[in-house]
Coordinates of C-alpha atoms and ligand atoms in Angstrom, one line a residue:
A1110 CA -9.4 -12.6 -1.8
P1111 CA -9.2 -10.4 -4.9
R1112 CA -5.9 -10.6 -6.8
A1113 CA -3.7 -7.7 -7.9
V1114 CA -0.4 -7.5 -9.7
C1115 CA 1.9 -4.4 -9.4
V1116 CA 4.6 -4.0 -12.0
G1117 CA 7.5 -1.6 -11.6
E1118 CA 10.8 -0.7 -10.1
G1119 CA 11.5 -1.1 -6.4
L1120 CA 14.0 1.3 -4.9
V1121 CA 16.0 1.1 -1.7
V1122 CA 15.4 4.5 0.1
L1123 CA 18.0 6.1 2.2
V1124 CA 16.3 8.8 4.3
A1125 CA 18.8 11.5 5.2
E1126 CA 18.8 13.1 8.6
P1127 CA 17.2 16.6 8.4
G1128 CA 19.5 19.2 6.8
P1129 CA 21.5 19.6 3.6
L1130 CA 22.9 16.3 2.2
E1131 CA 26.5 17.4 2.5
K1132 CA 26.0 17.5 6.3
S1133 CA 24.1 14.2 6.6
N1134 CA 26.1 11.6 8.4
T1135 CA 23.4 9.0 8.9
F1136 CA 20.7 7.5 6.7
H1137 CA 17.7 5.4 7.6
R1138 CA 17.2 2.6 5.1
T1139 CA 13.7 1.8 4.0
A1140 CA 11.9 0.5 0.9
G1141 CA 10.2 2.5 -1.9
G1142 CA 9.3 2.4 -5.6
A1143 CA 5.8 3.5 -6.4
E1144 CA 4.4 0.1 -7.5
A1145 CA 6.2 -1.8 -4.8
N1146 CA 4.6 0.6 -2.3
V1147 CA 1.2 -0.1 -3.6
A1148 CA 1.8 -3.8 -3.5
R1149 CA 2.8 -3.5 0.2
V1150 CA -0.4 -1.7 1.0
F1151 CA -2.4 -4.4 -0.8
G1152 CA -0.5 -7.1 1.1
Q1153 CA -1.4 -5.4 4.4
L1154 CA -5.1 -5.1 3.4
G1155 CA -5.5 -8.7 2.6
V1156 CA -5.4 -8.4 -1.2
D1157 CA -3.7 -11.4 -2.9
A1158 CA -0.9 -9.2 -4.3
S1159 CA 2.1 -9.9 -6.4
W1160 CA 5.0 -7.7 -7.5
I1161 CA 6.6 -8.2 -10.9
S1162 CA 10.0 -6.5 -11.2
R1163 CA 13.7 -7.0 -11.6
V1164 CA 16.2 -6.6 -8.8
G1165 CA 20.0 -6.8 -8.8
D1166 CA 21.8 -9.8 -7.3
D1167 CA 22.9 -7.6 -4.3
G1168 CA 22.0 -6.9 -0.7
F1169 CA 19.6 -4.1 -1.6
G1170 CA 17.7 -6.4 -4.0
R1171 CA 17.4 -9.0 -1.3
Y1172 CA 16.3 -6.4 1.2
L1173 CA 13.5 -5.2 -1.1
V1174 CA 12.2 -8.6 -1.9
G1175 CA 12.3 -9.3 1.9
Q1176 CA 10.3 -6.2 2.6
L1177 CA 7.7 -7.1 0.0
I1178 CA 7.4 -10.7 1.4
A1179 CA 7.1 -9.3 5.0
A1180 CA 4.1 -7.2 3.8
G1181 CA 2.5 -10.4 2.5
V1182 CA 3.3 -9.8 -1.2
D1183 CA 4.1 -12.7 -3.6
T1184 CA 7.5 -12.1 -5.3
S1185 CA 7.6 -15.2 -7.5
G1186 CA 7.4 -12.9 -10.6
V1187 CA 10.6 -11.0 -9.6
T1188 CA 13.6 -11.6 -11.9
L1189 CA 17.1 -11.6 -10.5
D1190 CA 19.4 -9.6 -12.8
H1191 CA 23.0 -10.7 -12.5
E1192 CA 24.4 -7.8 -14.5
R1193 CA 22.7 -4.7 -13.2
P1194 CA 22.3 -3.3 -9.7
T1195 CA 19.2 -2.5 -7.6
G1196 CA 18.1 1.1 -7.9
M1197 CA 18.2 3.5 -5.0
Y1198 CA 17.0 7.0 -4.0
V1199 CA 18.0 9.4 -1.3
K1200 CA 15.2 11.2 0.4
Q1201 CA 15.9 14.6 1.9
R1202 CA 13.2 15.3 4.3
G1203 CA 10.8 18.2 4.2
S1204 CA 7.4 18.2 5.9
G1205 CA 5.7 18.2 2.5
S1206 CA 3.8 21.4 3.3
G1207 CA 5.1 22.7 0.0
D1208 CA 6.6 25.9 1.5
R1209 CA 9.8 26.4 -0.5
H1210 CA 11.2 29.1 1.6
D1211 CA 11.2 27.4 4.9
L1212 CA 13.7 24.5 4.9
A1213 CA 11.8 22.5 7.5
R1214 CA 8.4 22.9 5.8
R1215 CA 9.2 22.5 2.1
D1216 CA 8.6 19.3 0.1
S1217 CA 11.0 16.4 0.5
A1218 CA 13.5 16.0 -2.3
M1219 CA 14.4 12.8 -4.1
T1220 CA 17.8 12.1 -5.6
Y1221 CA 17.8 9.0 -7.9
F1222 CA 20.7 6.5 -8.3
R1223 CA 18.9 4.3 -10.7
A1224 CA 20.3 4.8 -14.2
G1225 CA 21.1 1.4 -15.7
S1226 CA 19.4 -0.4 -12.8
A1227 CA 18.0 -3.9 -13.0
A1228 CA 14.5 -2.7 -13.2
S1229 CA 15.2 -0.3 -16.0
A1230 CA 15.8 -3.5 -18.1
L1231 CA 12.1 -4.5 -17.6
S1232 CA 10.5 -5.5 -20.9
P1233 CA 7.6 -7.6 -22.1
T1234 CA 9.9 -10.7 -22.0
D1235 CA 9.7 -10.5 -18.2
I1236 CA 6.1 -11.6 -18.4
D1237 CA 7.0 -15.3 -18.8
G1238 CA 6.7 -18.3 -16.5
N1239 CA 5.4 -17.3 -13.1
A1240 CA 4.8 -13.7 -14.1
A1241 CA 2.7 -14.8 -17.1
N1242 CA 0.5 -16.9 -14.9
L1243 CA 0.1 -14.1 -12.4
V1244 CA -0.9 -11.6 -15.2
A1245 CA -3.3 -14.2 -16.8
R1246 CA -5.3 -14.8 -13.6
T1247 CA -5.3 -11.4 -11.9
D1248 CA -8.3 -9.1 -11.2
L1249 CA -6.2 -6.0 -11.5
I1250 CA -2.9 -4.8 -12.9
H1251 CA -1.4 -1.6 -11.5
F1252 CA 1.6 0.4 -12.7
T1253 CA 2.6 4.1 -12.9
G1254 CA 4.1 6.7 -15.2
I1255 CA 7.5 6.0 -13.5
T1256 CA 7.7 2.6 -15.2
V1257 CA 6.7 4.3 -18.5
A1258 CA 9.6 6.7 -18.1
I1259 CA 12.5 4.5 -16.9
S1260 CA 13.3 3.0 -20.3
D1261 CA 11.9 2.3 -23.7
T1262 CA 11.7 -1.4 -23.0
A1263 CA 9.8 -0.7 -19.7
A1264 CA 7.4 1.4 -21.8
D1265 CA 6.9 -1.5 -24.1
L1266 CA 6.0 -3.5 -21.1
T1267 CA 3.4 -1.0 -19.8
R1268 CA 1.8 -0.9 -23.3
Y1269 CA 1.7 -4.7 -23.3
L1270 CA 0.0 -4.7 -19.9
M1271 CA -2.4 -2.0 -20.9
D1272 CA -3.7 -4.4 -23.6
Q1273 CA -4.5 -7.2 -21.2
P1274 CA -8.2 -8.1 -20.7
T1275 CA -8.3 -7.2 -17.1
L1276 CA -8.8 -4.0 -15.0
V1277 CA -5.8 -1.8 -15.6
S1278 CA -4.9 0.9 -13.1
F1279 CA -2.4 3.7 -13.9
D1280 CA -1.1 6.4 -11.5
L1281 CA 0.4 9.3 -13.5
N1282 CA 3.3 9.8 -11.1
Y1283 CA 5.0 12.4 -13.3
R1284 CA 8.7 12.5 -12.3
P1285 CA 10.4 15.3 -14.4
A1286 CA 13.9 14.0 -13.6
L1287 CA 13.0 10.8 -15.6
W1288 CA 11.9 12.7 -18.7
K1289 CA 14.9 15.1 -18.9
S1290 CA 16.3 13.6 -22.1
R1291 CA 12.9 13.9 -23.9
P1292 CA 10.7 16.3 -22.0
D1293 CA 8.5 17.0 -25.0
T1294 CA 7.3 13.4 -25.2
A1295 CA 5.9 13.1 -21.7
T1296 CA 2.5 14.6 -22.5
D1297 CA 1.9 12.2 -25.4
V1298 CA 3.2 9.1 -23.8
L1299 CA 1.6 9.6 -20.4
G1300 CA -1.7 10.7 -22.1
E1301 CA -1.7 7.5 -24.1
H1302 CA -1.5 5.5 -20.9
V1303 CA -4.3 7.5 -19.3
R1304 CA -6.5 6.8 -22.2
G1305 CA -5.6 3.1 -22.2
S1306 CA -6.4 2.4 -18.6
D1307 CA -9.5 1.7 -16.6
V1308 CA -8.6 3.5 -13.3
V1309 CA -6.4 6.6 -13.4
F1310 CA -4.9 8.6 -10.5
M1311 CA -3.3 12.0 -10.8
G1312 CA -2.3 14.9 -8.7
A1313 CA -3.8 18.2 -9.9
D1314 CA -0.3 19.8 -9.8
E1315 CA 1.3 17.1 -12.0
A1316 CA -1.8 17.2 -14.3
A1317 CA -1.2 21.0 -14.7
L1318 CA 2.5 20.3 -15.7
V1319 CA 1.8 17.4 -18.1
F1320 CA -1.7 18.2 -19.5
G1321 CA -1.9 22.0 -19.0
T1322 CA -4.9 22.0 -16.5
S1323 CA -5.5 21.1 -12.9
D1324 CA -9.3 21.5 -13.2
P1325 CA -11.1 18.1 -12.7
A1326 CA -13.9 18.9 -15.1
E1327 CA -11.5 19.9 -17.9
L1328 CA -9.4 16.8 -17.2
R1329 CA -12.5 14.6 -17.4
E1330 CA -13.4 16.2 -20.7
M1331 CA -9.8 15.6 -22.0
F1332 CA -9.9 12.0 -20.7
P1333 CA -13.3 10.5 -21.0
Q1334 CA -11.9 6.9 -21.5
P1335 CA -10.9 5.7 -18.0
H1336 CA -14.1 4.7 -16.2
H1337 CA -12.5 5.8 -12.9
L1338 CA -10.6 9.1 -12.9
V1339 CA -9.3 10.2 -9.5
I1340 CA -7.7 13.7 -9.1
K1341 CA -6.1 14.8 -5.9
N1342 CA -5.6 18.6 -5.4
D1343 CA -3.4 20.8 -3.2
A1344 CA -6.3 21.6 -0.9
H1345 CA -6.4 17.9 -0.1
I1346 CA -9.6 17.3 -1.8
V1347 CA -10.1 14.2 -3.9
T1348 CA -12.3 14.4 -7.0
A1349 CA -13.4 10.9 -8.1
F1350 CA -15.2 10.4 -11.4
E1351 CA -17.0 7.1 -12.0
G1352 CA -18.3 7.3 -15.5
A1353 CA -20.3 10.6 -15.5
S1354 CA -20.8 10.8 -11.8
R1355 CA -18.5 13.0 -9.6
I1356 CA -17.8 13.2 -5.9
D1357 CA -15.5 15.6 -4.1
I1358 CA -14.2 14.5 -0.7
P1359 CA -11.8 16.3 1.7
A1360 CA -8.9 14.4 3.2
L1361 CA -8.5 13.7 6.9
K1362 CA -6.9 16.6 8.9
L1363 CA -3.6 15.5 10.3
D1364 CA 0.0 16.7 11.1
V1365 CA 2.0 15.7 8.0
V1366 CA 5.4 14.3 8.8
E1367 CA 6.5 13.5 5.2
K1368 CA 4.6 13.3 2.0
I1369 CA 6.5 11.0 -0.5
G1370 CA 4.6 7.7 -0.9
A1371 CA 1.2 9.0 0.3
G1372 CA -0.1 8.9 -3.3
D1373 CA 0.8 5.2 -3.4
A1374 CA -0.9 4.5 -0.1
F1375 CA -4.0 6.3 -1.4
A1376 CA -4.0 4.2 -4.6
G1377 CA -3.6 1.0 -2.6
G1378 CA -6.6 1.9 -0.4
Y1379 CA -8.8 3.1 -3.2
L1380 CA -8.1 0.1 -5.4
T1381 CA -8.7 -2.3 -2.5
G1382 CA -12.1 -0.7 -2.1
L1383 CA -12.8 -1.1 -5.8
L1384 CA -11.7 -4.8 -5.7
L1385 CA -14.1 -5.3 -2.7
G1386 CA -17.0 -3.8 -4.6
R1387 CA -17.2 -0.7 -2.4
S1388 CA -18.9 2.6 -3.4
S1389 CA -16.9 5.5 -4.6
V1390 CA -17.2 7.3 -1.3
E1391 CA -15.9 4.3 0.6
R1392 CA -13.1 3.8 -1.9
V1393 CA -11.9 7.4 -1.4
R1394 CA -12.2 6.9 2.4
F1395 CA -10.1 3.7 2.2
G1396 CA -7.6 5.7 0.2
H1397 CA -7.5 8.6 2.7
L1398 CA -7.1 6.3 5.6
C1399 CA -4.1 4.5 4.0
A1400 CA -2.6 7.9 2.9
A1401 CA -2.9 9.1 6.6
G1402 CA -0.6 6.2 7.6
A1403 CA 2.0 7.2 5.1
L1404 CA 1.8 10.9 5.8
T1405 CA 2.4 10.5 9.5
G1406 CA 5.8 8.8 9.1
Q1407 CA 9.0 9.4 7.2
D1408 CA 9.0 6.2 5.2
D1409 CA 7.2 6.0 1.8
I1410 CA 4.4 4.0 3.3
A1411 CA 3.6 3.0 6.8
S1412 CA 5.4 -0.4 7.3
V1413 CA 2.5 -1.6 9.4
L1414 CA -0.5 0.6 9.1
P1415 CA -1.3 2.2 12.4
L1416 CA -3.7 0.2 14.4
T1417 CA -6.3 3.0 14.3
V1418 CA -6.2 2.9 10.5
L1419 CA -6.5 -0.9 10.4
T1420 CA -9.4 -0.8 12.8
Q1421 CA -11.2 1.8 10.8
L1422 CA -10.6 -0.1 7.6
A1423 CA -11.9 -3.3 9.2
E1424 CA -15.0 -1.4 10.3
L1425 CA -15.5 -0.1 6.8
A1426 CA -15.0 -3.6 5.4
D1427 CA -17.6 -5.0 7.8
A1428 CA -20.1 -2.3 7.2
Ligands
LIG1204 O1 5.6 7.5 -4.9 C1 6.8 7.4 -4.2 C2 7.9 7.2 -5.2 O2 8.1 8.3 -5.9 C3 9.2 6.8 -4.6 O3 9.1 5.6 -3.9 C4 10.3 6.7 -5.5 O4 9.4 5.2 -7.1 C5 9.9 6.3 -6.9 C6 10.1 7.2 -8.0 O5 10.5 6.7 -9.0 O6 10.0 8.4 -7.8

């Protein structure tokens, strides 16, 4: 099986019951963190996946590691931090349809409790022992703009990873809340990571915020470096560039329950297709099928991808 290493913070997710947070009495606990989400998708699709991170020596840290293991992910590269806690976020549910005026239909909101977390201490020194072996023999390294943003030492780590002689995958994942103390640096720092990676994912909306355009052709012109550049727009169309060739593929039609994490599921599917040597059309289809699993539940990704998705993936893999 192909090998992949995902590097970044895992977060315990507390999904609030619908309504304003001050009225929420109960929370559903689940697992999140963009790179951990991708690792769990890989694990479920049969990729030999590892997660490199830091977690606190606490119940939430043990829960996260357990969730990754349950999804078939190797966690031997995870460092236990005895000083700092595991990070967390609260998810206030919206359907993700993006309608800001209708409470039930607007995007979900994330509230972070992660400052000073174990994973914010990630640095190049975490790539030692097991983690160094994993990085040395992997086919693919994946991380996101979240890891770039959580601390200066974590950005040192992503720069170190970007220089490794293997396929490097980067998902822009622009989270304005993480750039609040230095908003004017996001464009440069994230742009540097886009240029330094081989496979890049971005949402058209976040590209507009960070790079000033959501137009795929303009983004390609701005970023000719990554061989694979994948842009997802609000009309649910994915534009995938592979070198100079371009395809535009619409997503599956479905009733969206909740959107956070769907991008991670898409990346997991797309990258699995890439690792299996599939065509760009098939890679986007893999991505859409995985995203469909995430979009139809309230968790970041589907814990077990629905049977229909797995069956379709298997058919694609056999084709
Ligand atoms: O892509 C989903 C992530 O945004 C979510 O799991 C939380 O990692 C997270 C973040 O930093 O936003």
